[in-house]
Amino acid sequence: MAFNEEQFKEIISEFTIGSERLHTIAASFRQDLQLGLRDVTQSSMRMLKSYVGLPSGKETGDYLALDFGGTNIRVFRIKLDGGGKYEIIKRVGRPLIVPGEYDYICKDATAEQMFDFIAELIDEAIDGDHKTKYYLGHTFSFPSTQDNLYNARLIIWTKEFATQGVEGKVANDLLVEALKRRGADNVEPVAVLNDTVAVLLSAAYKTPNIYIGSIYATGHNTCYLEPSIHDPNGVGLGGMILNLECGNFSKLAPNRFDKEYDEGSEKPGEQRFEKMVSGRYMGELFGMAISELLGEKGKKYGLTSIDMSMIILDDSENLGKASDIIMAKVGKELEPADVKKIKELASAIVIRSARLVAASFVALVWQRAGSGKIQKQHVAVDGSVYEKMPLAKENITKALMELLGEDAGQVDTILDNGGSGLGAAIAAAMAVQK
Ligand code: GLC
């Protein structure tokens, strides 16, 4: 069976965003941001205060860093030497879910089970040493409100996490209790931060001219240094990093696949932007479009963004690798012309994602520049989609050029690999050294 040409074209056009529309999206992102700066309830983004600014670069000492933001939990012991230098002394990691064995992110798991598991991993990172004092920075990458550097309270799970008893709680309190239960209360969490903030701190520790940090991975979100933040009473709090939680940005038109996916998701109506761009969801959109093309709408194939990246990377004449993936997941041997179309579809979904992410970066660059000149700067990005997904980085760069025009030379993106760990250690240092 060959795909219907008209239907295929129509689907590709649903995933295509031209220049003009991209400009409009960047402008509405900026507008939503400005609304939120005046009154956060008016923005579709949560725009959460981080209670931290940029590091001075002089932060030093030994810290523990917990990176909790996806299915893989990591703990590091990091020695900061100042001047952008650091050393990772120990690194341990474990997934929160091993299918068939255990699952700490499902509805049946409890906060206690989840945090006991994390405390066990921390204990491994300190080799069971329950005497030495350790300060811990905690990268907790879910939307949380805080009014100091310690007390992030989870508003709502994202990224399809569903563990009971964590929403509404202070993540560090749950961690402190678990550490106590383990006899490891010599470990003291002193700072909590979103992964975007961690990436920004980590990148700014090493390189000047960085004010925007982003994660482009399982989830997607961005933070930036806002020069003047006010508390709800209008009292100025100075410059501070704002975690936008822009995965929830919703002032752009979704296509019918976006809508349909959202309706059937764990949290309908939430994280609309993230569901259009991030690694957790691209494979889902891809599968939905394929099921239409194959005339079996509604069928789920379990396609992931990793499958998409392998399909896109297949540059062979006969697209053998791509065909194998389709055979394994979709269960059909397709004609070469259709495999080529599937590859085109995967590319279109990735390109749309990269262009949308770039539009959000440009909105922040515009906002920081105000009516002045755009400053020379790098946007620090971490995450598997940015790092590994073919077409992602190059299409961000292309879209930045399209949107920034003559200022394009002022802004580029740089990879900050592992920022979630290093940033947490820097935040801990900023908390204890202030
Ligand atoms: C989700 C979370 C956000 C995090 C992002 C990247 O959007 O809500 O806090 O920064 O994923 O991990």
Short mmCIF file of C-alpha atoms and ligand atoms in Angstrom, two decimals:
data_model
loop_
_atom_site.label_atom_id
_atom_site.label_comp_id
_atom_site.label_asym_id
_atom_site.label_seq_id
_atom_site.Cartn_x
_atom_site.Cartn_y
_atom_site.Cartn_z
CA MET A 1 0.00 0.00 0.00
CA ALA A 2 1.36 3.38 -0.94
CA PHE A 3 0.48 6.35 1.23
CA ASN A 4 -2.10 8.75 -0.10
CA GLU A 5 -0.09 11.66 -1.50
CA GLU A 6 -2.66 14.33 -0.64
CA GLN A 7 -3.05 13.11 2.93
CA PHE A 8 0.71 12.98 3.35
CA LYS A 9 1.16 16.54 2.09
CA GLU A 10 -1.58 17.75 4.36
CA ILE A 11 0.08 16.15 7.40
CA ILE A 12 3.48 17.63 6.53
CA SER A 13 1.92 21.07 6.18
CA GLU A 14 0.34 20.69 9.63
CA PHE A 15 3.86 20.30 11.01
CA THR A 16 5.37 23.16 9.02
CA ILE A 17 5.81 26.67 10.42
CA GLY A 18 6.76 29.39 7.94
CA SER A 19 8.78 32.51 8.73
CA GLU A 20 5.87 34.82 9.20
CA ARG A 21 4.08 32.55 11.61
CA LEU A 22 7.31 31.98 13.51
CA HIS A 23 7.69 35.75 13.99
CA THR A 24 4.15 35.94 15.31
CA ILE A 25 4.84 33.08 17.74
CA ALA A 26 8.03 34.77 19.05
CA ALA A 27 6.08 38.01 19.51
CA SER A 28 3.22 36.32 21.35
CA PHE A 29 5.71 34.53 23.59
CA ARG A 30 7.25 37.87 24.49
CA GLN A 31 3.83 39.36 25.07
CA ASP A 32 2.87 36.49 27.36
CA LEU A 33 6.11 37.03 29.26
CA GLN A 34 5.44 40.74 29.67
CA LEU A 35 1.92 40.03 30.90
CA GLY A 36 3.36 37.66 33.47
CA LEU A 37 5.97 40.14 34.65
CA ARG A 38 3.15 42.55 35.49
CA ASP A 39 0.75 39.95 36.86
CA VAL A 40 1.71 36.32 36.74
CA THR A 41 -1.89 35.10 36.63
CA GLN A 42 -2.22 36.67 33.17
CA SER A 43 0.50 34.56 31.60
CA SER A 44 0.15 30.97 30.45
CA MET A 45 3.66 30.42 31.87
CA ARG A 46 4.25 30.01 35.60
CA MET A 47 7.29 32.31 35.67
CA LEU A 48 8.67 31.06 38.97
CA LYS A 49 11.20 32.96 41.02
CA SER A 50 14.39 31.03 41.71
CA TYR A 51 15.83 33.17 44.53
CA VAL A 52 19.20 33.03 42.87
CA GLY A 53 21.11 35.26 40.45
CA LEU A 54 24.19 34.50 38.37
CA PRO A 55 27.27 33.07 40.13
CA SER A 56 30.35 35.24 40.63
CA GLY A 57 32.67 32.46 39.48
CA LYS A 58 34.35 32.47 42.90
CA GLU A 59 32.25 29.66 44.34
CA THR A 60 34.47 26.96 45.86
CA GLY A 61 34.31 23.81 48.01
CA ASP A 62 32.97 20.25 48.02
CA TYR A 63 29.26 19.71 47.44
CA LEU A 64 26.75 17.01 46.70
CA ALA A 65 24.50 17.53 43.72
CA LEU A 66 21.27 15.64 43.15
CA ASP A 67 19.82 15.71 39.67
CA PHE A 68 16.14 14.72 39.84
CA GLY A 69 14.21 15.68 36.75
CA GLY A 70 13.65 12.70 34.55
CA THR A 71 13.54 8.97 34.86
CA ASN A 72 17.25 8.83 35.64
CA ILE A 73 18.33 10.02 39.07
CA ARG A 74 21.93 11.09 39.37
CA VAL A 75 24.01 12.11 42.36
CA PHE A 76 27.44 13.75 42.12
CA ARG A 77 30.14 14.86 44.49
CA ILE A 78 31.63 17.93 42.93
CA LYS A 79 34.61 20.02 43.97
CA LEU A 80 34.36 23.61 42.85
CA ASP A 81 37.73 25.28 42.41
CA GLY A 82 36.46 28.72 41.37
CA GLY A 83 37.26 30.51 38.13
CA GLY A 84 35.07 28.18 36.13
CA LYS A 85 37.03 25.11 37.27
CA TYR A 86 35.57 22.04 38.93
CA GLU A 87 36.10 18.36 39.38
CA ILE A 88 33.58 15.54 39.57
CA ILE A 89 34.77 13.32 42.39
CA LYS A 90 32.00 10.75 42.28
CA ARG A 91 29.00 10.04 40.13
CA VAL A 92 26.22 7.51 40.70
CA GLY A 93 22.91 7.06 38.93
CA ARG A 94 19.90 4.82 38.73
CA PRO A 95 16.56 4.86 36.89
CA LEU A 96 13.32 5.46 38.80
CA ILE A 97 11.67 2.82 36.69
CA VAL A 98 12.85 -0.55 35.48
CA PRO A 99 9.92 -2.17 33.66
CA GLY A 100 8.94 -5.44 35.30
CA GLU A 101 11.05 -4.73 38.39
CA TYR A 102 10.01 -1.47 40.00
CA ASP A 103 8.37 1.83 39.15
CA TYR A 104 8.59 4.89 41.42
CA ILE A 105 6.88 7.28 39.03
CA CYS A 106 3.53 5.54 38.58
CA LYS A 107 0.28 6.34 40.39
CA ASP A 108 0.78 3.45 42.83
CA ALA A 109 4.19 4.62 44.05
CA THR A 110 4.37 6.80 47.17
CA ALA A 111 6.51 9.81 48.00
CA GLU A 112 8.16 7.84 50.76
CA GLN A 113 9.19 5.02 48.41
CA MET A 114 10.48 7.45 45.84
CA PHE A 115 12.54 9.54 48.25
CA ASP A 116 13.87 6.49 50.12
CA PHE A 117 15.18 5.29 46.77
CA ILE A 118 16.84 8.68 46.19
CA ALA A 119 18.31 8.74 49.72
CA GLU A 120 19.81 5.31 49.07
CA LEU A 121 21.54 6.66 45.98
CA ILE A 122 22.85 9.68 47.90
CA ASP A 123 24.18 7.28 50.51
CA GLU A 124 26.02 5.45 47.74
CA ALA A 125 27.56 8.72 46.55
CA ILE A 126 29.00 9.37 50.02
CA ASP A 127 30.09 5.74 50.42
CA GLY A 128 27.86 5.33 53.46
CA ASP A 129 29.80 8.01 55.37
CA HIS A 130 27.31 9.27 57.99
CA LYS A 131 29.78 11.55 59.79
CA THR A 132 31.17 14.16 57.38
CA LYS A 133 28.94 17.17 56.81
CA TYR A 134 27.75 17.46 53.22
CA TYR A 135 25.81 20.36 51.71
CA LEU A 136 23.57 19.32 48.88
CA GLY A 137 22.21 21.23 45.91
CA HIS A 138 19.05 19.69 44.51
CA THR A 139 18.08 20.11 40.90
CA PHE A 140 14.36 19.36 41.04
CA SER A 141 13.01 19.85 37.56
CA PHE A 142 9.30 20.17 37.99
CA PRO A 143 7.19 23.31 38.42
CA SER A 144 7.54 24.39 42.03
CA THR A 145 6.95 27.60 43.94
CA GLN A 146 9.51 28.79 46.42
CA ASP A 147 10.16 31.88 48.49
CA ASN A 148 13.73 31.07 49.34
CA LEU A 149 16.50 28.95 47.88
CA TYR A 150 15.47 25.84 49.87
CA ASN A 151 11.74 25.40 49.86
CA ALA A 152 10.50 24.49 46.36
CA ARG A 153 6.98 23.10 46.66
CA LEU A 154 5.80 20.96 43.76
CA ILE A 155 2.78 22.54 42.06
CA ILE A 156 2.02 19.73 39.67
CA TRP A 157 3.88 16.78 38.21
CA THR A 158 4.90 17.10 34.57
CA LYS A 159 6.56 14.67 32.15
CA GLU A 160 3.88 12.07 32.96
CA PHE A 161 5.12 11.51 36.55
CA ALA A 162 2.28 10.41 38.83
CA THR A 163 3.78 9.39 42.23
CA GLN A 164 1.35 10.04 45.11
CA GLY A 165 1.97 12.48 47.92
CA VAL A 166 4.51 14.77 46.27
CA GLU A 167 2.30 17.44 44.67
CA GLY A 168 1.84 20.25 47.18
CA LYS A 169 4.87 19.19 49.24
CA VAL A 170 8.31 20.77 49.68
CA ALA A 171 10.62 18.40 47.79
CA ASN A 172 13.57 19.06 50.09
CA ASP A 173 11.47 18.27 53.18
CA LEU A 174 10.60 14.88 51.69
CA LEU A 175 14.29 14.38 50.99
CA VAL A 176 15.35 15.43 54.51
CA GLU A 177 12.89 12.94 56.01
CA ALA A 178 14.18 10.15 53.78
CA LEU A 179 17.80 10.98 54.65
CA LYS A 180 16.86 10.83 58.34
CA ARG A 181 15.21 7.43 57.90
CA ARG A 182 18.47 6.26 56.36
CA GLY A 183 20.62 7.69 59.12
CA ALA A 184 22.27 10.06 56.62
CA ASP A 185 21.19 13.37 58.15
CA ASN A 186 24.77 14.61 57.87
CA VAL A 187 23.63 15.43 54.32
CA GLU A 188 21.91 18.82 54.38
CA PRO A 189 19.97 20.05 51.34
CA VAL A 190 20.60 23.81 51.19
CA ALA A 191 19.43 24.79 47.73
CA VAL A 192 16.87 23.65 45.22
CA LEU A 193 16.67 24.74 41.64
CA ASN A 194 15.09 23.92 38.35
CA ASP A 195 17.29 22.21 35.75
CA THR A 196 17.09 25.25 33.46
CA VAL A 197 18.43 27.39 36.30
CA ALA A 198 21.14 24.80 36.94
CA VAL A 199 22.20 24.95 33.30
CA LEU A 200 22.32 28.72 33.39
CA LEU A 201 24.41 28.73 36.60
CA SER A 202 26.73 26.09 35.26
CA ALA A 203 27.26 27.81 31.91
CA ALA A 204 27.65 31.26 33.47
CA TYR A 205 30.20 29.88 35.97
CA LYS A 206 32.42 28.92 33.03
CA THR A 207 31.64 31.44 30.29
CA PRO A 208 30.71 35.14 30.26
CA ASN A 209 27.70 36.66 28.46
CA ILE A 210 25.12 34.00 29.27
CA TYR A 211 21.70 35.02 30.58
CA ILE A 212 19.38 32.37 29.19
CA GLY A 213 19.44 28.66 30.09
CA SER A 214 17.30 25.95 28.59
CA ILE A 215 16.58 22.25 28.66
CA TYR A 216 15.64 20.57 25.43
CA ALA A 217 15.21 16.91 26.33
CA THR A 218 12.42 14.68 27.68
CA GLY A 219 10.87 17.95 28.79
CA HIS A 220 11.42 21.48 27.61
CA ASN A 221 11.76 24.67 29.61
CA THR A 222 13.79 27.87 29.74
CA CYS A 223 14.90 30.40 32.34
CA TYR A 224 16.55 33.80 32.06
CA LEU A 225 18.06 36.48 34.22
CA GLU A 226 15.40 39.15 34.65
CA PRO A 227 17.06 42.39 35.73
CA SER A 228 14.24 43.59 37.95
CA ILE A 229 11.93 41.30 39.86
CA HIS A 230 9.23 42.46 42.27
CA ASP A 231 7.43 40.58 45.01
CA PRO A 232 3.61 40.56 45.00
CA ASN A 233 3.61 43.82 47.03
CA GLY A 234 5.67 45.58 44.42
CA VAL A 235 8.88 45.52 46.48
CA GLY A 236 11.94 45.26 44.22
CA LEU A 237 13.97 42.07 44.67
CA GLY A 238 16.71 43.03 42.20
CA GLY A 239 17.96 40.77 39.45
CA MET A 240 16.91 37.16 39.67
CA ILE A 241 16.67 34.12 37.46
CA LEU A 242 13.10 33.38 36.46
CA ASN A 243 12.13 29.82 35.65
CA LEU A 244 9.51 30.38 32.99
CA GLU A 245 8.02 26.88 32.92
CA CYS A 246 7.43 27.75 29.29
CA GLY A 247 6.49 24.14 28.59
CA ASN A 248 3.09 25.43 29.65
CA PHE A 249 3.08 28.28 27.11
CA SER A 250 -0.25 27.96 25.35
CA LYS A 251 -0.71 31.05 23.22
CA LEU A 252 -0.01 29.39 19.92
CA ALA A 253 -2.27 27.30 17.74
CA PRO A 254 -1.78 23.55 18.11
CA ASN A 255 -2.42 21.30 15.11
CA ARG A 256 -4.95 18.50 15.26
CA PHE A 257 -2.34 15.94 16.37
CA ASP A 258 -1.24 18.19 19.22
CA LYS A 259 -4.86 18.56 20.30
CA GLU A 260 -5.63 14.90 20.10
CA TYR A 261 -2.50 13.89 21.98
CA ASP A 262 -3.19 16.43 24.70
CA GLU A 263 -6.75 15.20 25.18
CA GLY A 264 -5.58 11.66 25.86
CA SER A 265 -2.57 12.60 28.00
CA GLU A 266 -2.02 12.28 31.76
CA LYS A 267 -2.72 16.02 32.25
CA PRO A 268 -4.89 17.42 29.45
CA GLY A 269 -4.59 21.17 28.96
CA GLU A 270 -1.20 21.32 30.70
CA GLN A 271 2.23 21.74 29.10
CA ARG A 272 0.85 22.41 25.62
CA PHE A 273 4.13 23.84 24.29
CA GLU A 274 6.18 21.03 25.79
CA LYS A 275 3.85 18.48 24.18
CA MET A 276 4.66 20.04 20.79
CA VAL A 277 8.43 20.19 21.15
CA SER A 278 10.03 17.91 23.70
CA GLY A 279 11.53 14.45 23.37
CA ARG A 280 8.89 12.81 25.55
CA TYR A 281 6.20 13.71 23.03
CA MET A 282 7.68 13.88 19.53
CA GLY A 283 7.53 10.11 19.11
CA GLU A 284 3.86 10.14 20.13
CA LEU A 285 2.96 12.75 17.50
CA PHE A 286 4.99 10.83 14.95
CA GLY A 287 3.12 7.59 15.74
CA MET A 288 -0.26 9.32 15.54
CA ALA A 289 0.50 10.69 12.08
CA ILE A 290 1.78 7.31 10.87
CA SER A 291 -1.34 5.55 12.10
CA GLU A 292 -3.44 7.91 9.97
CA LEU A 293 -1.29 7.30 6.93
CA LEU A 294 -1.65 3.57 7.42
CA GLY A 295 -5.41 3.83 7.84
CA GLU A 296 -5.28 2.54 11.41
CA LYS A 297 -5.94 5.73 13.32
CA GLY A 298 -5.77 5.34 17.05
CA LYS A 299 -3.27 2.48 16.98
CA LYS A 300 -0.23 3.01 19.20
CA TYR A 301 3.19 1.82 18.08
CA GLY A 302 5.36 2.95 20.96
CA LEU A 303 7.57 5.04 18.67
CA THR A 304 10.05 7.26 20.52
CA SER A 305 12.15 10.26 19.64
CA ILE A 306 15.14 7.89 19.56
CA ASP A 307 13.43 5.93 16.78
CA MET A 308 12.89 9.23 14.98
CA SER A 309 16.52 10.18 15.30
CA MET A 310 17.64 6.81 13.91
CA ILE A 311 15.20 7.06 11.01
CA ILE A 312 16.40 10.59 10.18
CA LEU A 313 20.02 9.53 10.43
CA ASP A 314 19.56 6.73 7.91
CA ASP A 315 21.11 8.18 4.77
CA SER A 316 21.46 4.88 2.97
CA GLU A 317 20.03 4.35 -0.52
CA ASN A 318 17.50 1.70 0.57
CA LEU A 319 16.75 3.18 4.02
CA GLY A 320 17.36 -0.27 5.48
CA LYS A 321 17.76 0.85 9.09
CA ALA A 322 14.65 3.05 8.92
CA SER A 323 12.66 0.15 7.42
CA ASP A 324 13.83 -2.15 10.21
CA ILE A 325 12.69 0.29 12.88
CA ILE A 326 9.30 0.66 11.20
CA MET A 327 9.01 -3.11 10.87
CA ALA A 328 9.89 -3.61 14.54
CA LYS A 329 7.55 -0.93 15.89
CA VAL A 330 4.76 -0.61 13.35
CA GLY A 331 4.82 -4.25 12.29
CA LYS A 332 4.70 -3.53 8.56
CA GLU A 333 7.11 -3.81 5.70
CA LEU A 334 6.60 -0.57 3.79
CA GLU A 335 7.47 0.30 0.21
CA PRO A 336 10.70 2.29 -0.07
CA ALA A 337 8.76 5.39 -1.18
CA ASP A 338 6.68 5.24 2.00
CA VAL A 339 9.71 4.73 4.22
CA LYS A 340 11.11 7.89 2.63
CA LYS A 341 7.88 9.71 3.48
CA ILE A 342 8.07 8.51 7.07
CA LYS A 343 11.58 9.88 7.26
CA GLU A 344 10.29 13.19 5.89
CA LEU A 345 7.55 13.21 8.51
CA ALA A 346 10.05 12.61 11.33
CA SER A 347 12.17 15.49 10.01
CA ALA A 348 9.17 17.82 9.80
CA ILE A 349 8.24 17.13 13.44
CA VAL A 350 11.81 17.76 14.63
CA ILE A 351 12.19 20.91 12.54
CA ARG A 352 8.93 22.32 13.87
CA SER A 353 10.10 21.62 17.39
CA ALA A 354 13.49 23.33 16.86
CA ARG A 355 11.87 26.38 15.26
CA LEU A 356 9.42 26.80 18.12
CA VAL A 357 12.20 26.53 20.69
CA ALA A 358 14.24 29.11 18.78
CA ALA A 359 11.23 31.47 18.71
CA SER A 360 11.01 31.30 22.50
CA PHE A 361 14.74 32.11 22.81
CA VAL A 362 14.36 35.12 20.54
CA ALA A 363 11.44 36.38 22.63
CA LEU A 364 13.74 36.38 25.67
CA VAL A 365 16.59 38.05 23.80
CA TRP A 366 14.16 40.80 22.70
CA GLN A 367 12.79 41.14 26.21
CA ARG A 368 16.25 41.53 27.75
CA ALA A 369 17.29 44.03 25.10
CA GLY A 370 14.15 46.12 25.60
CA SER A 371 14.41 49.13 23.32
CA GLY A 372 18.23 48.91 23.38
CA LYS A 373 20.67 46.98 21.28
CA ILE A 374 20.80 43.21 21.41
CA GLN A 375 23.81 42.24 23.49
CA LYS A 376 26.26 39.64 22.26
CA GLN A 377 25.38 36.44 24.11
CA HIS A 378 25.12 32.67 24.15
CA VAL A 379 22.01 30.75 25.08
CA ALA A 380 23.08 27.73 27.16
CA VAL A 381 21.19 24.56 26.34
CA ASP A 382 21.41 21.06 27.72
CA GLY A 383 19.48 17.95 26.86
CA SER A 384 19.38 14.93 24.64
CA VAL A 385 17.24 16.47 21.90
CA TYR A 386 19.57 19.44 21.53
CA GLU A 387 22.66 17.30 21.77
CA LYS A 388 21.70 14.24 19.78
CA MET A 389 18.62 14.73 17.66
CA PRO A 390 19.65 15.27 14.05
CA LEU A 391 18.31 18.55 12.59
CA ALA A 392 17.57 20.10 16.01
CA LYS A 393 20.56 22.35 16.56
CA GLU A 394 20.95 23.40 12.93
CA ASN A 395 17.29 24.36 12.71
CA ILE A 396 17.51 26.38 15.90
CA THR A 397 20.40 28.27 14.35
CA LYS A 398 18.53 28.76 11.09
CA ALA A 399 15.45 30.03 12.88
CA LEU A 400 17.51 32.39 15.06
CA MET A 401 18.94 33.90 11.87
CA GLU A 402 15.49 34.18 10.34
CA LEU A 403 14.04 35.89 13.38
CA LEU A 404 16.93 38.10 14.42
CA GLY A 405 17.85 39.33 10.95
CA GLU A 406 20.82 41.67 11.14
CA ASP A 407 21.31 40.89 14.84
CA ALA A 408 21.69 37.18 14.16
CA GLY A 409 25.46 37.36 14.73
CA GLN A 410 24.87 38.47 18.33
CA VAL A 411 23.19 35.29 19.54
CA ASP A 412 24.11 31.65 19.37
CA THR A 413 23.34 28.53 21.37
CA ILE A 414 25.96 26.48 23.19
CA LEU A 415 25.74 23.04 24.73
CA ASP A 416 26.18 22.94 28.47
CA ASN A 417 26.50 19.27 29.07
CA GLY A 418 25.83 18.06 32.59
CA GLY A 419 24.77 21.48 33.83
CA SER A 420 22.08 19.96 36.05
CA GLY A 421 24.71 18.50 38.36
CA LEU A 422 27.27 21.28 38.29
CA GLY A 423 24.60 23.97 38.62
CA ALA A 424 23.23 22.29 41.76
CA ALA A 425 26.70 22.30 43.34
CA ILE A 426 27.11 25.99 42.44
CA ALA A 427 23.72 26.83 43.96
CA ALA A 428 24.69 24.98 47.15
CA ALA A 429 27.91 27.01 47.28
CA MET A 430 25.97 30.22 46.72
CA ALA A 431 23.65 29.27 49.59
CA VAL A 432 26.38 28.50 52.15
CA GLN A 433 28.95 31.09 51.11
CA LYS A 434 26.70 34.13 51.01
C1 GLC B 1 9.25 20.14 32.50
C2 GLC B 1 9.27 20.70 33.91
C3 GLC B 1 10.31 21.79 34.05
C4 GLC B 1 11.65 21.30 33.54
C5 GLC B 1 11.54 20.74 32.14
C6 GLC B 1 12.84 20.18 31.62
O1 GLC B 1 8.83 21.13 31.64
O2 GLC B 1 7.99 21.19 34.25
O3 GLC B 1 10.42 22.21 35.38
O4 GLC B 1 12.57 22.36 33.55
O5 GLC B 1 10.56 19.72 32.12
O6 GLC B 1 13.30 19.12 32.40
#
